[in-house]
């Protein structure tokens, strides 16, 4: 599904060159649930941007479902993003003053989908994230967790092959964050959705099947998670506190 | 993304910032309103003047001394004159003519008791009044006998009557023109504001009396009497051209001019006068329109300014839309439609305001404003063009944003 070979990304910051990615190889199969970890500046956000076709590598090869992405034009990339990728952001990035339903409908307006089918798809996506009864609420009438669910529904509405999330629990309290992770696990189990998220929280990362760790633009480890945590498992520190 | 969706998004975005949208539109509203209103005033003025000129009589031909065109021999034109004998020659030789009349005009002070004013004294004959379609509101015109005998009688314009007599009836009262007593026998009907040569300001006396008692040496060239102009009426509209040619021939003979020599007189038919006036008022209307157009341009720059701010403010939204699959064309269309909605909405309101202004001016009685469909269409088209032109750059900027940077923009 995702096939990245020897990819580099170099930014020119004034006089100095910054190698955000320095020769990375990543292969992710369809239906995997993967966490990307690393300290800030390790290149994990850059990697996610390239995976999501928001940016192109400076060199190297990126095949997404057999299509070579690295030489595509801006509009071709937009097309790939629209059809194959769903994004979830740390800050939700919902359109304010617009209902949950309209937020979810938004990506469909850039596709050829017809009016009635759009509505069905949007409602279906909201049902998947458990917000069937909040369709006509605006973001400021929803809690943070609900807003992130709307954002996930928006990411799902085009039936993307891959769901990409950048620190999806970063702006949420731990209980709500856990609910979001549970939703990702559900989507992964029930619909076989490929999920990749970036996190700096090892506990959140442990809820996936695989953790890729980056440092200085290189992959330092890429290991399966032997026993993924079930959502709702108390944090180790909380466990420790509870034992007292 | 279809057009109606783009319009919905645009309306929502504009509604989100109502005050700002209205202020932005105000520039276009004022621009379009002033285009519509000023064009209407210009057209109204043109129609007014045309109507007045036509009111004088459409077959009327005026002969004036000198050449109307500015040229190298302006000096000699100054010295040129028409004479009473020219009138006599024309009266004798012309065919297809309903009437010929000479007039001598000069400025003089007119007094009645303590009131006095300086105005135009027109010395002429009975035929003149008929050719100009003048009517008396009170009294009568001088009789033929009075004309011949040089009687000291006068007919005054309505404005002169108002200024000299206030509420009094001027009939049979004595006024003094250059100190010479005259009896008023008639008051002309009000002609309305003609802007030029209105008979409301005239004091009309028999031509004979004028030469005898008023004009003195200024009206004489040796033993020949000068006239200020001669008017003729062609018997029909079709005859105007042939009469004009006849006048030219007769006066050249009178003035001993060869066929190729420059004429020292000007023959002006109403059609020519209309076309000259039409040119003048056309320039005036275009000028007013251009001034209004400048305010429309300023309004357009206002739109561009706000749209640039709006693009910057919504960088993150643009990034998001691109992230979920919006192509450059879609973003371009979104912002372009937004400016179009602003300018077309502003244009529509502006047309309404312009029509209201025109109606108000008409109601006030100063000028009858004439709104032509073409000026409305032009104003609307222009505001749409302003929308596209000034919207293109901000929309292009939005479309060029790189999604990854736009998403990270705070």
XYZ file of C-alpha atoms in Angstrom:
654
model
C 0.000 0.000 0.000
C 2.548 2.542 1.165
C 6.025 2.076 -0.197
C 8.659 4.677 0.638
C 12.219 4.125 -0.491
C 15.225 6.199 0.427
C 13.173 9.367 0.755
C 14.835 12.624 1.759
C 13.309 16.003 2.423
C 15.620 18.992 2.539
C 14.502 22.473 3.554
C 16.520 25.526 2.799
C 16.514 27.713 5.909
C 18.426 30.799 4.838
C 22.019 29.701 4.383
C 21.695 26.296 6.027
C 20.158 23.128 4.685
C 17.917 21.207 7.028
C 17.563 17.512 6.273
C 14.169 16.844 7.801
C 14.168 13.333 6.331
C 17.447 11.694 5.603
C 16.987 8.503 3.591
C 13.919 6.783 4.971
C 12.431 3.423 3.991
C 8.923 2.633 5.193
C 6.485 -0.008 4.028
C 2.993 -0.109 5.414
C 0.478 -2.679 4.303
C -3.228 -2.097 3.916
C -5.141 -2.464 7.169
C -2.197 -1.785 9.459
C -2.492 0.500 12.459
C 0.766 2.316 12.953
C 2.134 4.991 15.266
C 5.008 7.261 14.286
C 6.986 8.547 17.229
C 10.005 10.674 17.807
C 11.216 13.801 19.557
C 10.353 17.169 18.053
C 12.516 17.872 15.026
C 12.887 14.175 14.287
C 10.973 14.553 11.031
C 7.768 12.761 12.013
C 5.483 15.590 10.883
C 7.403 15.889 7.622
C 7.007 12.170 7.069
C 3.285 12.413 7.733
C 2.992 15.321 5.274
C 4.725 13.294 2.596
C 2.628 10.196 3.374
C -0.447 12.405 3.028
C 0.712 13.892 -0.280
C 0.652 17.364 1.260
C 4.303 17.638 0.325
C 6.648 15.866 -2.069
C 10.034 14.357 -1.209
C 13.229 16.048 -2.342
C 14.501 12.684 -3.546
C 13.514 9.060 -3.308
C 10.453 7.100 -4.327
C 6.955 7.145 -2.874
C 4.415 4.680 -4.222
C 0.896 4.904 -2.898
C -1.303 1.999 -4.015
C 0.997 1.515 -6.991
C 0.967 5.193 -8.065
C 4.227 7.111 -8.080
C 3.581 10.284 -6.151
C 6.947 12.029 -6.077
C 6.681 13.650 -9.530
C 3.015 14.638 -9.444
C 1.722 18.178 -10.031
C -0.143 20.085 -7.324
C -3.523 19.271 -8.820
C -2.709 15.579 -9.183
C -1.669 15.527 -5.524
C -4.937 17.247 -4.592
C -6.790 14.555 -6.485
C -4.922 11.772 -4.631
C -5.599 13.461 -1.285
C -9.265 13.751 -2.097
C -9.676 10.108 -3.115
C -7.253 8.131 -0.996
C -6.369 10.031 2.156
C -8.249 11.290 5.172
C -6.610 13.754 7.549
C -7.212 14.306 11.240
C -5.481 17.286 12.864
C -4.526 18.057 16.427
C -6.636 21.229 16.413
C -9.576 19.588 14.560
C -9.594 22.374 11.912
C -13.355 22.463 11.583
C -15.082 25.317 9.769
C -16.754 27.379 12.459
C -20.343 28.624 11.917
C -20.905 25.474 9.863
C -22.825 22.434 11.088
C -21.160 19.084 11.677
C -22.975 17.730 8.624
C -21.744 20.570 6.393
C -18.206 20.115 7.690
C -18.356 16.444 6.723
C -19.944 17.275 3.370
C -17.152 19.707 2.528
C -14.594 17.223 1.053
C -17.319 15.696 -1.115
C -17.886 19.019 -2.852
C -14.502 18.579 -4.498
C -15.474 15.152 -5.843
C -17.909 14.160 -8.544
C -20.350 12.685 -6.009
C -23.962 13.747 -6.578
C -26.123 15.600 -4.070
C -28.199 12.786 -2.606
C -25.295 10.379 -2.430
C -23.202 13.033 -0.691
C -25.733 13.412 2.035
C -25.951 9.639 2.536
C -22.177 9.329 2.739
C -21.852 12.220 5.192
C -24.575 10.849 7.443
C -22.990 7.402 7.275
C -19.597 8.823 8.282
C -21.139 10.698 11.220
C -22.908 7.503 12.293
C -19.579 5.626 12.229
C -18.104 8.105 14.708
C -21.233 8.020 16.883
C -22.506 11.516 16.164
C -25.722 10.687 14.296
C -27.623 12.835 16.782
C -25.289 15.846 16.574
C -25.361 16.425 12.806
C -26.853 19.881 12.940
C -24.726 21.209 15.753
C -22.022 23.730 15.055
C -18.473 23.196 16.363
C -18.911 25.680 19.214
C -21.884 23.630 20.433
C -19.792 20.456 20.634
C -17.191 19.236 23.142
C -13.559 18.810 22.097
C -13.962 15.052 21.746
C -17.091 15.500 19.646
C -15.339 18.030 17.442
C -12.519 15.578 16.838
C -15.115 12.943 15.955
C -16.609 15.324 13.385
C -13.109 15.778 11.999
C -12.680 12.002 11.807
C -16.027 11.664 10.044
C -14.841 14.318 7.590
C -11.679 12.278 7.019
C -13.716 9.103 6.445
C -16.352 10.504 4.142
C -14.500 9.807 0.902
C -13.774 6.195 1.928
C -10.022 6.852 1.977
C -7.544 4.001 1.887
C -5.533 5.661 4.638
C -6.464 7.675 7.696
C -3.637 9.970 8.777
C -3.689 11.769 12.106
C -1.248 14.301 13.498
C -1.309 14.157 17.307
C -5.069 13.468 17.284
C -5.290 13.378 21.084
C -2.878 16.263 21.645
C -5.586 18.831 22.311
C -7.810 16.564 24.381
C -7.826 15.460 28.019
C -6.716 11.886 28.571
C -10.223 10.437 28.983
C -11.473 12.019 25.744
C -8.191 11.120 24.069
C -8.770 7.505 24.998
C -12.212 7.633 23.401
C -10.702 8.933 20.172
C -8.121 6.145 20.215
C -10.902 3.647 20.809
C -12.665 5.058 17.741
C -9.513 4.585 15.658
C -9.206 0.999 16.909
C -12.838 0.351 16.059
C -12.483 1.734 12.554
C -9.403 -0.401 12.162
C -11.075 -3.576 13.441
C -14.572 -3.152 12.013
C -13.746 -1.674 8.629
C -10.099 -2.672 8.152
C -9.151 0.979 7.867
C -5.436 1.722 7.544
C -4.610 4.145 10.357
C -1.355 6.025 10.837
C -0.917 8.565 13.560
C 1.909 10.658 14.872
C 2.211 10.948 18.604
C 4.857 11.765 21.169
C 2.959 9.841 23.858
C 4.279 6.233 24.216
C 1.071 5.185 25.942
C -1.072 6.354 23.013
C 1.405 4.715 20.611
C 1.050 1.372 22.400
C -2.576 1.173 21.195
C -1.369 0.347 17.677
C 0.106 -2.770 16.084
C 3.357 -1.149 15.094
C 5.549 1.731 16.196
C 8.023 3.498 13.909
C 10.496 5.675 15.784
C 12.357 8.514 14.073
C 15.310 10.570 15.153
C 17.190 13.179 13.106
C 15.306 12.263 9.959
C 16.163 8.561 10.155
C 14.189 5.501 11.199
C 15.781 4.281 14.416
C 13.373 1.459 15.143
C 10.370 -0.151 13.480
C 8.785 -2.806 15.647
C 5.442 -4.519 15.938
C 3.566 -4.105 19.213
C 3.282 -7.534 20.760
C 0.119 -6.810 22.700
C -1.643 -3.631 21.653
C -3.418 -1.976 24.559
C -7.166 -1.958 24.487
C -8.627 1.518 24.666
C -9.656 2.261 28.229
C -6.621 0.580 29.764
C -5.458 2.875 32.555
C -2.173 4.645 32.065
C 0.757 3.017 33.879
C 1.142 6.030 36.141
C -2.545 5.945 36.962
C -2.147 2.216 37.705
C 0.669 3.038 40.034
C -1.384 5.731 41.732
C -4.347 3.408 42.053
C -2.207 0.828 43.897
C -1.498 3.217 46.749
C -17.958 22.000 -6.770
C -20.652 23.684 -8.831
C -21.528 27.360 -9.123
C -24.493 27.376 -6.756
C -22.342 25.734 -4.089
C -19.700 28.378 -4.606
C -22.350 31.071 -4.197
C -23.565 29.459 -0.974
C -20.047 29.339 0.427
C -19.453 32.945 -0.658
C -22.665 34.187 0.964
C -21.814 32.334 4.161
C -18.309 33.798 4.229
C -19.654 37.303 3.609
C -22.378 36.904 6.210
C -19.733 35.873 8.743
C -18.319 39.393 8.538
C -21.391 41.485 7.868
C -20.071 44.919 8.773
C -16.904 44.403 6.784
C -18.817 43.096 3.766
C -21.178 46.075 3.832
C -18.350 48.590 4.155
C -16.542 46.918 1.286
C -19.665 46.964 -0.834
C -20.199 50.646 -0.019
C -17.379 51.570 -2.387
C -19.086 49.777 -5.259
C -22.516 51.017 -4.206
C -21.399 54.652 -4.300
C -19.514 54.139 -7.558
C -22.404 52.483 -9.378
C -24.978 54.855 -7.910
C -22.999 57.867 -9.079
C -22.518 56.372 -12.559
C -26.253 55.778 -12.905
C -27.297 59.109 -11.373
C -24.732 61.303 -13.154
C -25.405 59.649 -16.511
C -29.110 60.211 -15.931
C -28.469 63.885 -15.164
C -26.282 64.250 -18.248
C -28.882 62.599 -20.446
C -31.587 64.696 -18.832
C -29.693 67.895 -19.537
C -29.188 66.783 -23.147
C -32.883 66.026 -23.553
C -33.799 69.378 -21.963
C -31.586 71.387 -24.261
C -32.692 69.433 -27.314
C -36.327 69.982 -26.436
C -35.737 73.715 -26.025
C -33.939 74.009 -29.314
C -36.718 72.087 -31.015
C -39.253 74.337 -29.285
C -37.775 77.288 -31.122
C -39.060 75.776 -34.361
C -37.473 72.919 -36.181
C -37.302 74.619 -39.573
C -35.696 77.714 -38.195
C -32.473 78.934 -39.792
C -30.349 81.580 -38.145
C -27.903 83.819 -39.991
C -25.196 85.405 -37.885
C -22.341 87.713 -38.781
C -18.819 86.272 -38.872
C -17.737 82.656 -38.992
C -18.633 80.330 -36.188
C -15.544 78.162 -36.637
C -12.438 79.339 -34.912
C -9.739 79.822 -37.516
C -6.782 81.892 -38.599
C -9.013 84.735 -39.820
C -10.822 85.256 -36.553
C -9.789 88.925 -36.620
C -11.644 89.618 -39.838
C -14.621 87.684 -38.577
C -14.896 90.130 -35.717
C -15.303 93.021 -38.097
C -17.892 91.236 -40.241
C -21.477 92.445 -39.963
C -24.950 91.795 -41.288
C -26.997 94.672 -42.566
C -30.630 95.554 -42.839
C -30.100 95.524 -46.580
C -29.112 91.826 -46.319
C -32.476 91.186 -44.725
C -34.228 93.085 -47.522
C -32.349 91.086 -50.158
C -33.231 87.807 -48.449
C -36.871 88.809 -48.035
C -37.061 89.656 -51.717
C -35.270 86.638 -53.227
C -35.967 83.655 -50.987
C -38.274 80.841 -52.077
C -39.748 78.062 -49.892
C -39.614 80.362 -46.898
C -42.406 80.911 -44.376
C -40.907 84.134 -43.086
C -37.795 86.242 -42.639
C -37.051 88.565 -39.732
C -34.053 90.655 -38.672
C -33.183 91.509 -35.090
C -30.822 93.934 -33.478
C -29.791 93.045 -29.959
C -28.021 95.263 -27.483
C -27.686 95.512 -23.758
C -29.249 98.462 -21.980
C -30.456 99.553 -18.578
C -34.202 99.493 -18.083
C -35.815 101.382 -15.221
C -39.239 101.517 -13.691
C -39.539 104.030 -10.861
C -36.758 103.025 -8.444
C -36.135 99.578 -10.004
C -33.597 99.113 -12.705
C -31.869 96.226 -14.457
C -29.561 95.702 -17.379
C -30.866 93.279 -19.941
C -31.059 92.495 -23.634
C -33.090 94.861 -25.824
C -34.267 93.068 -28.946
C -35.384 95.322 -31.745
C -37.306 93.370 -34.332
C -40.392 93.152 -36.511
C -43.695 91.325 -36.092
C -42.600 88.329 -38.185
C -39.822 87.536 -35.656
C -42.325 86.800 -32.931
C -44.215 84.438 -35.202
C -41.064 82.629 -36.343
C -39.848 82.099 -32.752
C -43.318 80.927 -31.628
C -43.477 83.585 -28.920
C -46.844 84.197 -27.278
C -47.977 86.963 -24.958
C -49.296 86.060 -21.538
C -50.715 89.552 -21.095
C -51.545 92.315 -23.553
C -50.470 92.169 -27.197
C -47.559 92.515 -29.597
C -46.939 95.862 -31.319
C -49.182 96.437 -34.299
C -47.895 96.803 -37.834
C -48.681 100.516 -37.662
C -46.676 100.890 -34.486
C -43.815 99.015 -36.160
C -43.796 101.349 -39.108
C -44.199 104.586 -37.168
C -41.502 103.907 -34.630
C -43.910 103.977 -31.679
C -42.326 103.736 -28.248
C -43.996 100.481 -27.187
C -42.335 97.400 -25.642
C -43.101 93.768 -24.862
C -41.159 92.381 -21.911
C -40.141 88.869 -20.882
C -41.644 87.272 -17.793
C -38.415 87.559 -15.770
C -38.116 91.262 -16.622
C -41.737 91.787 -15.575
C -41.042 90.020 -12.288
C -37.849 91.972 -11.600
C -39.194 95.409 -12.490
C -42.790 95.239 -11.343
C -42.915 92.497 -8.737
C -46.625 91.832 -8.296
C -47.862 94.857 -10.296
C -49.419 94.432 -13.720
C -46.885 95.904 -16.158
C -49.481 96.658 -18.848
C -49.673 100.289 -19.999
C -46.984 101.349 -17.551
C -44.040 103.431 -18.583
C -40.502 102.200 -18.381
C -37.348 103.935 -19.446
C -34.847 102.277 -21.704
C -31.592 104.256 -21.784
C -33.731 107.040 -20.386
C -36.255 106.925 -23.250
C -39.839 106.336 -22.085
C -41.638 103.273 -23.503
C -45.152 101.989 -22.850
C -45.498 98.291 -22.108
C -48.156 96.688 -24.269
C -47.471 93.033 -23.582
C -45.724 90.432 -21.408
C -44.290 87.265 -22.981
C -45.267 83.837 -21.775
C -42.661 82.250 -19.533
C -40.234 80.199 -21.628
C -38.563 78.281 -18.806
C -34.873 78.068 -18.035
C -33.329 77.894 -21.463
C -29.773 78.340 -20.278
C -28.987 80.486 -23.314
C -30.803 83.368 -24.955
C -34.014 82.986 -22.995
C -36.760 85.379 -24.054
C -37.708 85.673 -20.380
C -34.928 88.243 -20.081
C -35.796 90.174 -23.247
C -37.273 93.583 -23.721
C -38.652 93.636 -27.269
C -39.200 96.890 -29.142
C -40.078 97.657 -32.784
C -36.892 97.592 -34.831
C -37.636 100.984 -36.349
C -38.046 102.552 -32.897
C -34.786 100.963 -31.788
C -32.769 102.512 -34.604
C -34.428 105.900 -34.032
C -34.323 106.180 -30.282
C -32.003 103.612 -28.719
C -29.090 102.173 -30.618
C -27.462 105.313 -31.924
C -24.211 105.218 -33.868
C -23.269 101.672 -32.739
C -25.944 100.214 -34.997
C -24.799 102.201 -38.015
C -22.047 101.517 -40.492
C -21.961 104.747 -42.439
C -25.493 105.013 -43.660
C -26.186 101.280 -43.405
C -28.088 99.790 -40.536
C -26.550 96.755 -38.893
C -28.535 93.772 -37.628
C -27.401 91.166 -35.073
C -28.989 88.219 -36.793
C -31.596 87.292 -39.338
C -33.899 84.351 -38.801
C -35.756 82.489 -41.489
C -38.190 79.652 -41.408
C -38.103 77.125 -44.224
C -41.559 76.177 -45.453
C -40.834 72.529 -44.683
C -38.118 70.408 -43.085
C -37.074 69.115 -46.512
C -36.569 72.689 -47.752
C -34.041 73.523 -45.007
C -31.028 72.486 -47.068
C -32.054 74.327 -50.245
C -32.959 77.449 -48.257
C -29.552 77.307 -46.545
C -27.897 77.187 -49.973
C -30.014 80.094 -51.234
C -29.072 82.192 -48.224
C -25.433 81.482 -48.887
C -25.751 82.572 -52.539
C -27.735 85.722 -51.777
C -25.450 86.909 -48.991
C -22.278 86.224 -51.001
C -23.711 88.452 -53.702
C -24.659 91.075 -51.128
C -21.220 91.017 -49.558
C -19.451 90.783 -52.916
C -17.748 87.516 -52.015
C -16.509 85.003 -54.571
C -17.678 81.407 -54.425
C -14.376 80.262 -52.963
C -13.856 83.124 -50.551
C -14.467 82.520 -46.847
C -17.969 83.603 -45.947
C -18.206 86.457 -43.425
C -21.496 85.105 -42.095
C -22.727 81.863 -40.610
C -25.895 80.064 -41.578
C -27.000 77.716 -38.830
C -30.005 75.430 -39.101
C -31.600 73.852 -36.049
C -30.290 70.436 -37.068
C -26.755 71.797 -37.110
C -27.326 73.551 -33.823
C -28.677 70.326 -32.378
C -25.685 68.341 -33.503
C -23.290 70.922 -32.054
C -25.201 70.944 -28.793
C -25.383 67.157 -28.869
C -21.612 67.008 -29.078
C -21.228 69.392 -26.169
C -23.676 67.585 -23.912
C -22.252 64.234 -25.014
C -18.824 65.324 -23.809
C -20.404 66.570 -20.604
C -22.160 63.260 -19.991
C -19.017 61.275 -20.744
C -17.087 63.517 -18.381
C -19.588 62.969 -15.561
C -19.515 59.242 -16.273
C -15.721 59.213 -16.118
C -15.704 60.907 -12.718
C -18.216 58.363 -11.451
C -16.100 55.613 -13.019
C -13.140 56.709 -10.913
C -15.140 56.208 -7.732
C -16.079 52.760 -9.015
C -12.384 52.037 -9.515
C -11.654 53.122 -5.953
C -14.433 50.813 -4.785
C -12.794 47.977 -6.688
C -9.481 48.613 -4.971
C -11.341 48.485 -1.649
C -12.672 45.057 -2.582
C -9.230 43.820 -3.521
C -7.814 45.093 -0.255
C -10.430 43.305 1.831
C -10.143 40.117 -0.180
C -6.380 40.045 0.374
C -6.990 40.394 4.108
C -9.635 37.710 3.891
C -7.303 35.288 2.100
C -4.653 35.827 4.773
C -7.188 35.341 7.548
C -8.489 32.160 6.034
C -5.118 30.656 5.149
C -5.831 27.722 7.433
C -9.235 27.117 5.860
C -7.609 27.172 2.430
C -5.004 24.681 3.652
C -7.745 22.427 4.979
C -9.741 22.588 1.750
C -6.639 21.711 -0.202
C -5.803 18.890 2.199
C -9.199 17.271 1.583
C -8.782 17.453 -2.180
C -9.578 20.987 -3.422
C -7.606 21.759 -6.563
C -6.236 25.190 -7.370
C -9.124 25.930 -9.720
C -11.642 25.200 -6.975
C -9.980 27.612 -4.540
C -9.654 30.233 -7.278
C -13.346 29.886 -8.100
C -14.326 30.097 -4.442
C -12.645 33.441 -3.873
C -13.528 34.825 -7.275
C -17.196 34.070 -6.701
C -16.920 35.782 -3.332
C -15.663 39.020 -4.915
C -18.262 38.695 -7.644
C -21.024 38.381 -5.079
C -19.667 41.450 -3.278
C -19.455 43.548 -6.422
C -22.707 42.368 -8.016
C -24.638 42.802 -4.787
C -23.049 46.229 -4.403
C -23.820 46.951 -8.046
C -27.478 46.041 -7.645
C -27.877 48.172 -4.533
C -25.951 50.951 -6.264
C -28.303 50.879 -9.257
C -31.250 51.148 -6.880
C -29.616 54.079 -5.113
C -28.753 55.727 -8.435
C -32.344 55.388 -9.663
C -33.579 56.835 -6.372
C -31.158 59.766 -6.665
C -32.265 60.404 -10.246
C -35.916 60.304 -9.179
C -35.162 62.678 -6.312
C -33.441 65.178 -8.594
C -36.357 64.971 -11.028
C -38.795 65.514 -8.169
C -36.852 68.560 -7.017
C -37.512 70.074 -10.437
C -33.968 71.169 -11.228
C -33.406 68.773 -14.122
C -35.452 65.911 -15.466
C -33.019 62.995 -15.062
C -33.318 60.437 -17.834
C -32.153 56.920 -16.865
C -31.275 54.975 -19.970
C -31.216 51.153 -19.828
C -27.752 51.262 -21.370
C -26.308 53.233 -18.448
C -27.786 50.719 -15.989
C -26.440 47.782 -17.981
C -23.084 49.522 -18.258
C -22.901 50.212 -14.519
C -23.820 46.620 -13.708
C -21.365 45.209 -16.247
C -18.674 47.513 -14.981
C -19.174 46.427 -11.389
C -18.979 42.778 -12.452
C -15.772 43.550 -14.346
C -14.398 45.313 -11.268
C -15.249 42.219 -9.225
C -13.435 39.870 -11.567
C -10.477 42.174 -12.123
C -9.856 43.019 -8.491
C -10.824 39.556 -7.259
C -8.452 37.717 -9.529
C -5.256 38.568 -7.688
C -6.431 37.669 -4.161
C -8.035 34.481 -5.493
C -4.853 33.598 -7.332
C -2.858 34.162 -4.142
C -5.207 31.825 -2.293
C -4.952 29.173 -5.005
C -1.139 29.317 -4.954
C -0.866 28.637 -1.210
C 0.985 25.417 -0.453
C -1.284 23.164 1.611
C 1.322 22.123 4.171
C 2.324 25.724 4.903
C -1.259 26.952 4.865
C -2.222 24.310 7.436
C 0.603 25.325 9.744
C -0.243 29.042 9.439
C -1.334 30.580 12.722
